[in-house]
Amino acid sequence: MIMFFLVGLLVHVIFFISIFDIYFTSPLVHGMAPQVSPLPPPASRLLLVVADGLRADSLYKPDANGSTRAPYLRSVMEETGSWGVSHTRVPTESRPGHVALIAGFYEDVSAVAKGWKENPVEFDSVFNESRHTWCWGSPDILPMFAKGASGDHVYTYTYPAEREDFASTDASRLDTWVFDEVKSFLQSARENSSLMSSLQKDQNVFFLHLLGIDTNGHAHRPMSQEYLENIRLVDSGVKELVSMVEDIFDNDGRTAYVFTSDHGMTNWGSHGAGHPSETLTPLLVWGAGVHTAQRVTEPQKYSDGYLQDIAPLMSSLIGVPIPLNSVGVLPLQYLNNSDQFKAESMYSNAIQILEQFKVQYNMDNNCVLQSVCLSLRLLTESRQAEFINKARVLIQLEEYEDAISLCRSLMDHALEGLSYYHTYDRFFLGCSVVLGFTGWTSYVVLVILKTHVSGKTLWWIGVGATLLIGMFLIIQRSPVTYYIYCLLPVPVWYSVLKESVSWVLCCLFLATFPMMPVVGREPNIHMMLHVAVCAYVPTSTHSSLQLKQGLPLLNQIISWTTLGSSLFVPLLSSTRLFHRLLSIFLSLTATYLLLSTGSEALFPPVLSWLMFVWINIEQEAMLSQGCQVFFIITAFFGTGNIASINSFDPASVYCFLTVFNPFIMGGLMMWKVIIPFIIVMCTFETIQVSTQLSSRSLWEAVEMSPYSPTHYFYHYLVLLSFSLYPSFLHFLQHFFFLVQDYGSWLDIGTSISHYVIVMSMTIFLMLLSLMTHILTSRRVSLWRTRKMHFP
């Protein structure tokens, strides 16, 4: 039976990992040749300023007095530059936003394995293609671009991570630090001939990452005075910086400027999803090679291009190759240059994207079915050559508009081909995984009371299926993991077909066996006082943060002490059922209160009250184990689930820490999700303990103790057969095939959580059952005492 359990655990782990191997693989390819326009660029250097978390309306909309918050940038819009509203693609977060701006591609979904903290696959960027790049800003963003750069020409200057504190009295100091450092750098260049020589060269980039607006938005909301005043500070800082840059380069007119944001922010101070307040960001471009503002007397037609990208624009302005992994289209309307320059730039852009398609095509060219299907729909090698030659001829004939149109068409086909290759195996592998999982769960239902039958025919069918699948995978030259996903269903279904299906009704009948508990009643004044203290701490912390006094040390000590002792303190109480349950509920409720920001704090007390009602009802009626399934689902979705961790309000963890740390914050939120589970499972354990006769009757055939590990394993099997088997259709329709590798982190997290619920719920409940058994029946004391369950 232990071997059976280990095999079952292995099957669950394989199927769980499969979604990351099928859905969350990096779309990036390597080995492309860089592409650059043969014509001289209009600018020698580029200054990129990214105001993290700046909404478009916050910059463009006048204040209550009708005056602008950013007078300098407003003058750029009206006189010297081109401007508009840019769109940040979800997930609207800093890392993917900066990657899109500087590298030209959208979220690399394989970053889920890195906790969305960094890109796991190296990528090219405008910084890497530049001659030199100097960066100032956050330690969360800058190292990512220096890490992937070839050579040592990307220089980063960051402040300590501890300064990114949501409880800071003035987060705009982060931006002040950046401006001061850049000014010092430029002033030092006047006295450093080597540095000045490097600055005078072409293809240089200066990057300023300004995090103050985002931090103030999280802490005080985008409509706050702190957020709006930070915009004024950034505007004045940009004005002074531009003046210094023009002065140090003798006003040579060879500097291009780009001002934008990586994402916006909701009215309640969060971002990550696709609300317009999160996706609409300002974009201002001025200087060398950029169209100046043109006043019009009539409304102009507005056209929006979601695939037009800033990375190709910056590359075109300073004459460096477009980043190799970029999938963006050059926005020609910003360029103030000849039609020939625009056509050549678009041609380079098209070839750059086509190069990615060629590499992907050559990587998978041995996959016969992929090549045949693609030849019928997309770019064959002959069609590629036809597009390229025709575009070159049109440029030579000075038919630039037609050449640009043809290049756009070529890019559309190449992007479609990239997507086709990247997702080709999903349906095939998905069917294999679903088939295997369905078979495994069916086998678990039947193996509780299994009957072995001989079946040489089934054995030969299994061998034949294995050979056919193996030959297919060999022809496709598939990775080793594909063999596991596709061959695993064969032995699983072979085992299923050997069983009698008639056992299903028996399993369902056993799942409804009655339980009759006896519960004592004792108060726990000490734990009640603890809960009262924990109810006060969030209020005190909120008041302190509102007054910009930071997180009180005493509150932080109480919070972490409460968290660390939440599972230990109940072990010090009596093992009488009601007393122990009350200790557990109060201890966990105290922790939950510290992680709550609103009415959700009432959820654990109400759930705990419902658990006691359930126990009382069990004394009078026989209920099925479906009650446990219902309460578990309620516990999971009561105030949030795994998906809520991907887009949560940082205020939920302010009692524990205010300095941004995604792993600690995510861990705290995960514990908040688990707390209701523990409450439900402790209640169920109480019922199990108080129904020893039912447990013995249920497993009398195997003659096991109701407290043995085998007891919990069989309980796990019953629960699995009762709760998972009816959900196969839901799994097929909603879980595996609707896992998303695009959209906001909330959307991606929600789709993953649906799959995780099905894949890991039973194993999780089994392990949780063992843990709650210890939590409800063991006692820790400094002196010897007799253990007892009842008074």
PDB file of N, CA and C in Angstrom, residues 434 727-739:
ATOM      1  N   VAL A 434      -4.845  14.805 -19.730  1.00  0.00           N
ATOM      2  CA  VAL A 434      -6.221  14.621 -19.268  1.00  0.00           C
ATOM      3  C   VAL A 434      -6.599  13.143 -19.276  1.00  0.00           C
ATOM      4  N   SER A 727     -15.994  15.440 -10.759  1.00  0.00           N
ATOM      5  CA  SER A 727     -15.527  16.703 -11.353  1.00  0.00           C
ATOM      6  C   SER A 727     -14.688  16.501 -12.607  1.00  0.00           C
ATOM      7  N   PHE A 728     -14.689  15.301 -13.173  1.00  0.00           N
ATOM      8  CA  PHE A 728     -13.883  15.066 -14.373  1.00  0.00           C
ATOM      9  C   PHE A 728     -14.263  16.012 -15.515  1.00  0.00           C
ATOM     10  N   LEU A 729     -15.570  16.132 -15.758  1.00  0.00           N
ATOM     11  CA  LEU A 729     -15.990  16.983 -16.864  1.00  0.00           C
ATOM     12  C   LEU A 729     -15.559  18.423 -16.650  1.00  0.00           C
ATOM     13  N   HIS A 730     -15.641  18.883 -15.395  1.00  0.00           N
ATOM     14  CA  HIS A 730     -15.197  20.241 -15.113  1.00  0.00           C
ATOM     15  C   HIS A 730     -13.693  20.369 -15.334  1.00  0.00           C
ATOM     16  N   PHE A 731     -12.979  19.327 -14.942  1.00  0.00           N
ATOM     17  CA  PHE A 731     -11.528  19.346 -15.167  1.00  0.00           C
ATOM     18  C   PHE A 731     -11.218  19.437 -16.655  1.00  0.00           C
ATOM     19  N   LEU A 732     -11.913  18.622 -17.462  1.00  0.00           N
ATOM     20  CA  LEU A 732     -11.657  18.605 -18.896  1.00  0.00           C
ATOM     21  C   LEU A 732     -11.969  19.946 -19.542  1.00  0.00           C
ATOM     22  N   GLN A 733     -13.050  20.581 -19.097  1.00  0.00           N
ATOM     23  CA  GLN A 733     -13.537  21.782 -19.762  1.00  0.00           C
ATOM     24  C   GLN A 733     -12.907  23.064 -19.246  1.00  0.00           C
ATOM     25  N   HIS A 734     -12.626  23.107 -17.942  1.00  0.00           N
ATOM     26  CA  HIS A 734     -12.263  24.381 -17.350  1.00  0.00           C
ATOM     27  C   HIS A 734     -10.851  24.455 -16.776  1.00  0.00           C
ATOM     28  N   PHE A 735     -10.238  23.346 -16.467  1.00  0.00           N
ATOM     29  CA  PHE A 735      -8.991  23.407 -15.715  1.00  0.00           C
ATOM     30  C   PHE A 735      -7.762  23.351 -16.614  1.00  0.00           C
ATOM     31  N   PHE A 736      -7.528  22.198 -17.224  1.00  0.00           N
ATOM     32  CA  PHE A 736      -6.279  22.047 -17.970  1.00  0.00           C
ATOM     33  C   PHE A 736      -6.253  22.904 -19.226  1.00  0.00           C
ATOM     34  N   PHE A 737      -7.303  22.821 -20.035  1.00  0.00           N
ATOM     35  CA  PHE A 737      -7.273  23.508 -21.316  1.00  0.00           C
ATOM     36  C   PHE A 737      -7.496  25.014 -21.202  1.00  0.00           C
ATOM     37  N   LEU A 738      -7.860  25.498 -20.029  1.00  0.00           N
ATOM     38  CA  LEU A 738      -8.028  26.931 -19.845  1.00  0.00           C
ATOM     39  C   LEU A 738      -6.926  27.547 -18.990  1.00  0.00           C
ATOM     40  N   VAL A 739      -5.840  26.812 -18.786  1.00  0.00           N
ATOM     41  CA  VAL A 739      -4.672  27.425 -18.163  1.00  0.00           C
ATOM     42  C   VAL A 739      -4.156  28.524 -19.087  1.00  0.00           C
TER      43      VAL A 739
END
